[in-house]
Coordinates of C-alpha atoms in Angstrom, one line a residue:
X13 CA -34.6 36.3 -4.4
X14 CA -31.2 35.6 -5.1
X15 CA -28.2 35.0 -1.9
X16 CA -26.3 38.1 -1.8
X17 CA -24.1 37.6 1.5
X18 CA -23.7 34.6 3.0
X19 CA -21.6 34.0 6.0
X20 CA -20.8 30.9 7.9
X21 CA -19.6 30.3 11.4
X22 CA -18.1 33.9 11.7
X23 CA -16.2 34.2 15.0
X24 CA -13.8 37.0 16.1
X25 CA -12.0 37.5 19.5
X26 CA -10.2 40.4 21.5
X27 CA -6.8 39.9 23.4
X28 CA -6.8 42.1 26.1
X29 CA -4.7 42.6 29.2
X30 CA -7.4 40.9 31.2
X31 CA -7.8 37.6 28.8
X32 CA -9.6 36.7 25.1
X33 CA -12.6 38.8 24.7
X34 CA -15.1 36.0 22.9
X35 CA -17.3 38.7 20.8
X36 CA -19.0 36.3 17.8
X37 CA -18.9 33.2 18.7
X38 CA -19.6 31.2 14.9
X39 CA -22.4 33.2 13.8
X40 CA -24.3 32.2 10.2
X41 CA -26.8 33.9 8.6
X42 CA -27.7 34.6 5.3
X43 CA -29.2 38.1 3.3
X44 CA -31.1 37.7 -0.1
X45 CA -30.4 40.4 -3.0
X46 CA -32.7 43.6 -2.0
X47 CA -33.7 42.3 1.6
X48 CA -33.7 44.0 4.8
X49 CA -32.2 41.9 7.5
X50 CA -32.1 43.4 11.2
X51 CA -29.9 42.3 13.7
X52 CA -31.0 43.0 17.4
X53 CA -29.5 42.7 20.8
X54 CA -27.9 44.9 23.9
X55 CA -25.2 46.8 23.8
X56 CA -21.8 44.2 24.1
X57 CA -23.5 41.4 22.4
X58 CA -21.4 41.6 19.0
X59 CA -23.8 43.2 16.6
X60 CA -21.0 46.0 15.2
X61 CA -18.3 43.3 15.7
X62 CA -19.9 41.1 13.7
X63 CA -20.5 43.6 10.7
X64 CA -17.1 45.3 11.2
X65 CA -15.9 41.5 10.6
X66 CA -17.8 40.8 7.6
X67 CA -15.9 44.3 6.5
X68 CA -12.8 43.3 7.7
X69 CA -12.6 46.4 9.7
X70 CA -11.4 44.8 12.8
X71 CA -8.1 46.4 13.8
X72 CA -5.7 43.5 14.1
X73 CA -3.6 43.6 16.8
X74 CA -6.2 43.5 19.4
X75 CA -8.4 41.6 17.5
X76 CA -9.1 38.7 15.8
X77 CA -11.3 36.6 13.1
X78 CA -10.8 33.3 14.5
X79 CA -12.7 31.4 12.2
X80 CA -15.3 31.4 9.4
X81 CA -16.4 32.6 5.9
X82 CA -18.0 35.6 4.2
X83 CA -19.5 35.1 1.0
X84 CA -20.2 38.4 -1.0
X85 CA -21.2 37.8 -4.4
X86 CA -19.3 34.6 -5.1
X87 CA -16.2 35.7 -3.2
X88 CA -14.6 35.0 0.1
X89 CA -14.1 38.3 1.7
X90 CA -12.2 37.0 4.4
X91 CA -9.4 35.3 2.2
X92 CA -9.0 38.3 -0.1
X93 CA -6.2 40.8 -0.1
X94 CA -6.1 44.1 1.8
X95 CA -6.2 45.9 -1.5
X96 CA -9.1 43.6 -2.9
X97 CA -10.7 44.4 0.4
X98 CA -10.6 48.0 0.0
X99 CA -11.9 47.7 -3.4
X100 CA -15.2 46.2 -1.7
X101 CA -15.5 48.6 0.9
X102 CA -17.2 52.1 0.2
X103 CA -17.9 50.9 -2.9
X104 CA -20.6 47.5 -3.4
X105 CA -20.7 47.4 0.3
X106 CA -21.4 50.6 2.2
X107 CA -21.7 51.3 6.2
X108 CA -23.4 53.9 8.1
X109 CA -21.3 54.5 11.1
X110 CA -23.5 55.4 14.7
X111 CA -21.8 58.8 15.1
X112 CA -21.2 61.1 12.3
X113 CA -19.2 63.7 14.0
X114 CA -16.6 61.3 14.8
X115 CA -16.9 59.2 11.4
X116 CA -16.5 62.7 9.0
X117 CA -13.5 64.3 9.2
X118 CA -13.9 67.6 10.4
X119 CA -11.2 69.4 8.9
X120 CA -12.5 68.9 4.9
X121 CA -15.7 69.7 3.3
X122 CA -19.0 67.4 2.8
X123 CA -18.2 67.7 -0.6
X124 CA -14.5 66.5 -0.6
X125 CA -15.2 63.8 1.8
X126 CA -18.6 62.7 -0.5
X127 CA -16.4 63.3 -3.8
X128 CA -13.1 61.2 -2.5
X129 CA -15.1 57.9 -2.7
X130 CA -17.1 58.5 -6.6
X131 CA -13.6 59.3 -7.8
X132 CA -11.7 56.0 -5.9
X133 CA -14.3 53.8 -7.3
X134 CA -16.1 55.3 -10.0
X135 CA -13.7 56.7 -12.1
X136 CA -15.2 60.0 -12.5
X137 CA -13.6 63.2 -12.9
X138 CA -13.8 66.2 -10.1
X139 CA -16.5 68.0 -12.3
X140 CA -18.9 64.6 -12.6
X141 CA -17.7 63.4 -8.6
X142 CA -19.1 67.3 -7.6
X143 CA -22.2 67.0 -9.4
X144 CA -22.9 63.5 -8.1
X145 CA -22.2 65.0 -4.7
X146 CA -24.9 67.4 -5.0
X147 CA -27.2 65.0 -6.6
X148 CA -26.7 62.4 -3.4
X149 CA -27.5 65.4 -0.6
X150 CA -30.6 66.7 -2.8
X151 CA -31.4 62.9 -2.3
X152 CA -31.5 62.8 1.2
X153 CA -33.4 65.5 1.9
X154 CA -30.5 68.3 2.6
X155 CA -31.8 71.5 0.7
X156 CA -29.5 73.7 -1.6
X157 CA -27.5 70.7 -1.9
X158 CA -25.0 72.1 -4.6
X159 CA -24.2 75.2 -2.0
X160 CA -23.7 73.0 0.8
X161 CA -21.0 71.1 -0.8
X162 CA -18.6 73.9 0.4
X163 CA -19.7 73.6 4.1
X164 CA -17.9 71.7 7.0
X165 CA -19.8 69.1 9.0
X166 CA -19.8 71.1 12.2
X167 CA -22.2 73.6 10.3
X168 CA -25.1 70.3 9.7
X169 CA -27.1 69.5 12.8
X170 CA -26.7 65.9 13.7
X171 CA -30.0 64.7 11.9
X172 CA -28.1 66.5 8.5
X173 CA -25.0 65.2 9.8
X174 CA -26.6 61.7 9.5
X175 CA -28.1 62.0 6.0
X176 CA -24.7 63.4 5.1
X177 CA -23.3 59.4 6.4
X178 CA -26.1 58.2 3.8
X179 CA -25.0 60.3 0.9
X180 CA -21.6 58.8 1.0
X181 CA -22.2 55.5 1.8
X182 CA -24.7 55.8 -1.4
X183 CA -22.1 57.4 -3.7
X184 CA -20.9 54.6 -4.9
X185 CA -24.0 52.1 -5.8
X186 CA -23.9 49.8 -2.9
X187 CA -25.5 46.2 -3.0
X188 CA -25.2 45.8 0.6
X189 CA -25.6 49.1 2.8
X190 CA -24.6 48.1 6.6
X191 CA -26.7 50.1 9.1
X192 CA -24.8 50.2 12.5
X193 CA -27.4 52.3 15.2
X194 CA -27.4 54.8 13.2
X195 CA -30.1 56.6 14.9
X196 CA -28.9 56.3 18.1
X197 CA -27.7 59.8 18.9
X198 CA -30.7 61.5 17.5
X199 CA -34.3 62.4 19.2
X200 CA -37.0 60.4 18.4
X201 CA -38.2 62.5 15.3
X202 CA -35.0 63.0 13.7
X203 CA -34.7 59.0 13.9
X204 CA -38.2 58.0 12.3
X205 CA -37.1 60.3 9.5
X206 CA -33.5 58.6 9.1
X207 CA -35.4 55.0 9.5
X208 CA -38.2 56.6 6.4
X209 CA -35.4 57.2 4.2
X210 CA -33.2 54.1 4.4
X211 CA -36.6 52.4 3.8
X212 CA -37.6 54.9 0.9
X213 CA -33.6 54.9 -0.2
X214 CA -33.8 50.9 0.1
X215 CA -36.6 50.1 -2.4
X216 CA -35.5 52.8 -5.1
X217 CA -32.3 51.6 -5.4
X218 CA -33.2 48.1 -4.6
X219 CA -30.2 47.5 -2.1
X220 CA -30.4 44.9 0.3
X221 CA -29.8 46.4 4.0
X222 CA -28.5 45.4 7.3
X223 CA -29.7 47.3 10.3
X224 CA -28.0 46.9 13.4
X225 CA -29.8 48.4 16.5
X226 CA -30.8 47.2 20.1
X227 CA -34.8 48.6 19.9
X228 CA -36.9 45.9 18.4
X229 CA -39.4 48.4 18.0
X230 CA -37.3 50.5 15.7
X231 CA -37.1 47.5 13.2
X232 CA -40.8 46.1 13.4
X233 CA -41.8 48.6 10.0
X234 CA -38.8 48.6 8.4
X235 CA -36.9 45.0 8.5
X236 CA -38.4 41.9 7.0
X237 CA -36.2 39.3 8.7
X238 CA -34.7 39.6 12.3
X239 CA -31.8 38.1 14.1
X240 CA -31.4 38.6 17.5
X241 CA -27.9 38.1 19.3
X242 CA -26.5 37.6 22.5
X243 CA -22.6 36.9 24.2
X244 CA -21.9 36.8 20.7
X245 CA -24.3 34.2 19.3
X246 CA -27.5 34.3 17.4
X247 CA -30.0 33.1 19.5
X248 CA -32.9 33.5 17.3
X249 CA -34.1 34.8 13.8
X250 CA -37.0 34.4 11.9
X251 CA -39.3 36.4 9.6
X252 CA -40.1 39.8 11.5
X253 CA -44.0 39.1 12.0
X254 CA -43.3 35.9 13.0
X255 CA -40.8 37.1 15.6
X256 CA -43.0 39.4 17.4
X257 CA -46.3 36.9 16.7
X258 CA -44.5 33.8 18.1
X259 CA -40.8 34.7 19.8
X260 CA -39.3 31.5 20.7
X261 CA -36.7 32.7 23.0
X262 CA -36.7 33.6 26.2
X263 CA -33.8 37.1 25.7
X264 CA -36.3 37.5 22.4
X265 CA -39.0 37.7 25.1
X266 CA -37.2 40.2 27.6
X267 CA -36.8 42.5 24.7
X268 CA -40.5 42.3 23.2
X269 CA -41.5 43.5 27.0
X270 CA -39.2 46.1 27.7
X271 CA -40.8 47.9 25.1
X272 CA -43.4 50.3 25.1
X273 CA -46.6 49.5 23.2
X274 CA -49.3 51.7 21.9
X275 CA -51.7 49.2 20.0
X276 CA -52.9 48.0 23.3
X277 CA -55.4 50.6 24.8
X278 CA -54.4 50.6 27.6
X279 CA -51.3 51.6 30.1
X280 CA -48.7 48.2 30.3
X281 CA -45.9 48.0 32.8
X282 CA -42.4 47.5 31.0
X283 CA -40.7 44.5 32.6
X284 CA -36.9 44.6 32.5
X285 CA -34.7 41.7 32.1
X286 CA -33.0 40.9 35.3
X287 CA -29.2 40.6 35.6
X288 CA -25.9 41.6 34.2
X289 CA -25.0 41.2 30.6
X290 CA -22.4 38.0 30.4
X291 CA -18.4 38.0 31.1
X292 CA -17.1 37.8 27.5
X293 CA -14.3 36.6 28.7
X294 CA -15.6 33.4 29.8
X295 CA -15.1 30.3 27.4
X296 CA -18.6 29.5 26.4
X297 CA -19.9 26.5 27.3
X298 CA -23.3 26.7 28.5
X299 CA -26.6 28.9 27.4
X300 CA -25.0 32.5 28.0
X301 CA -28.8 33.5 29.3
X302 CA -29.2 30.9 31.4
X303 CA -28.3 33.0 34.8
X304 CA -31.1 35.7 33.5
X305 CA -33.5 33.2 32.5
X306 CA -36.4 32.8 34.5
X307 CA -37.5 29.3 32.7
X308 CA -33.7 28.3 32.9
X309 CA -33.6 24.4 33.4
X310 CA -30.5 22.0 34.3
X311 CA -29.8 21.6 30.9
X312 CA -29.0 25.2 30.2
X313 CA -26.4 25.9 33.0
X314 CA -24.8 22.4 31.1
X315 CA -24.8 22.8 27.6
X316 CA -25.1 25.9 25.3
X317 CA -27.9 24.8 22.9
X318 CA -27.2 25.1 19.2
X319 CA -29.5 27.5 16.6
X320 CA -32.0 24.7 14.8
X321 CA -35.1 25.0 13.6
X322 CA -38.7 25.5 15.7
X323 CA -40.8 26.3 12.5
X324 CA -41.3 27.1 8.9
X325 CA -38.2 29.6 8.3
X326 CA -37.8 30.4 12.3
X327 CA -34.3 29.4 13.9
X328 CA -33.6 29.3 17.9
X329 CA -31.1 28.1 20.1
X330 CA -33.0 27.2 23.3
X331 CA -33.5 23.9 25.7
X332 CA -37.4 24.8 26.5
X333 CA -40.2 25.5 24.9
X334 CA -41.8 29.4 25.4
X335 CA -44.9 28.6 26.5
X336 CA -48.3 30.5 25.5
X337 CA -48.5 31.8 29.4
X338 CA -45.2 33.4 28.6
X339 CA -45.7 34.8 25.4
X340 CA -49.4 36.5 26.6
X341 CA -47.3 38.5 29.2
X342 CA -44.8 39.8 26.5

């Protein structure tokens, strides 16, 4: 597969009233041309920063990128213009936001707000934009799609609501669609419905994906490579089989446990991970787990260990070794 986004050492800060929020801290990663990337971690970590950066959808003042580069089909997203930007955005890369109440505007139809984007970037007249429209909600499952054009999205439930966010960010023919939790505000049905048609959506169009979540388990049928984050680095990422077959990180660990598992016969006690999240305020300097790490060593309350290798196509940033012990109790 061919690179399609590539970005290196991405980092992005906050000034507040209380000091320089540190939320990505030089992440790099990469995402081939039709590939499903997920990117995993708990809420404050900088997943949606990071995406909102490669977007440049950070508002600016309070925040800042600080350093780094975005490569989107041979271009440097972060050096272009506002207006080159916006000619990106919407239209060969696409987001789905977490809450589509707040993301639609409330006060103009589905079909305006579907219709608005087609006729920005595709050129199309009202007539084609309309029919497009009612061809992108018959797509995502909403029925009499044409008749539904007219509606407002307080009339969709939130599951509708959702496919609604799809439709547009489809509209346009995306090579990157950005997935930020987009399930989150839905019951558990409604989301393994959402997940089946990104996935379905994903191979017909042959779009490459980035889903942004905090429930490993959401990703484990759906993503084929997954990085996990935390305090605003990548800690790990590797192949998604490999991850759950052989984590190498101790946070990668915590979140394999805290999840509730079915495939093995019998009734297993989630175990939490201990301790508060990190101050992102703090300069960092050593491993950002270390003071929730049971295996934590000397080392790690020293030096903040950089991402290398630990096997064929798996990356971690860790001073010790998970052992086998470790990984049987996950």
């Amino acid at each position: 597969m061919a690179k399609l986004l590539e970005v290196r050492n991405l980092a992005t800060q906050f000034t507040t009233p209380g000091g320089v929020v540190h939320a990505v801290n030089g992440i790099s990663y990469t995402v081939q041309t039709g590939q499903s990337v997920a990117v995993v971690g708990e809420s404050g970590c900088g997943k949606s920063v990071g995406a909102l950066s490669l977007m440049r959808l950070i508002p600016e003042p309070p925040g800042r990128i600080t350093n780094g580069e975005v490569w989107f089909e041979g271009r440097n997203l972060i050096q272009l213009s506002k207006e080159e930007i916006r000619n990106i955005r919407g239209h060969r890369i696409a987001m789905i936001f977490q809450d589509p109440m707040i993301s639609l505007n409330p006060v103009l139809t589905i079909g305006r707000q579907i219709t608005e984007a087609i006729e920005l970037h595709l050129k199309l007249g009202k007539k084609e934009s309309r029919r497009r429209a009612a061809q992108l909600l018959d797509m995502v499952g909403i029925p009499s799609a044409k008749a539904r054009l007219r509606d407002f999205p307080h009339q969709f439930s939130g599951g509708m609501r959702q496919r609604v966010m799809i439709a547009m960010a489809l509209s346009c023919d995306p090579r990157l669609l950005i997935a930020d939790e987009p399930t989150t505000a839905l019951d558990v049905t409604i989301q393994a419905q959402i997940v089946d048609l990104v996935t379905r959506l994903k191979k017909e169009l042959g779009m490459a994906v980035i889903w942004i979540t905090h429930d490993l388990g959401v990703v484990a049928g759906m993503a084929e490579r997954v990085i996990v984050m935390y305090s605003g680095f990548i800690v790990e990422e590797a192949p998604v089989g490999e991850l759950y077959a052989n984590p190498r990180h101790p946070y990668t660990l915590g979140l394999l446990r805290s999840i509730a598992r079915l495939d093995l016969g019998h009734q297993k006690r989630l175990i939490p991970i201990q301790g508060l999240p990190p101050d992102m305020l703090e300069v960092p300097r050593k491993c950002p787990f270390a003071p929730r790490c049971p295996s934590a060593i000397e080392k790690c309350h020293q030096e903040n260990p950089k991402l290398a290798p630990v096997g064929p196509d798996h990356r971690a940033a860790c001073w010790i070794n998970v052992t086998d012990d470790q990984k049987a109790n996950s």
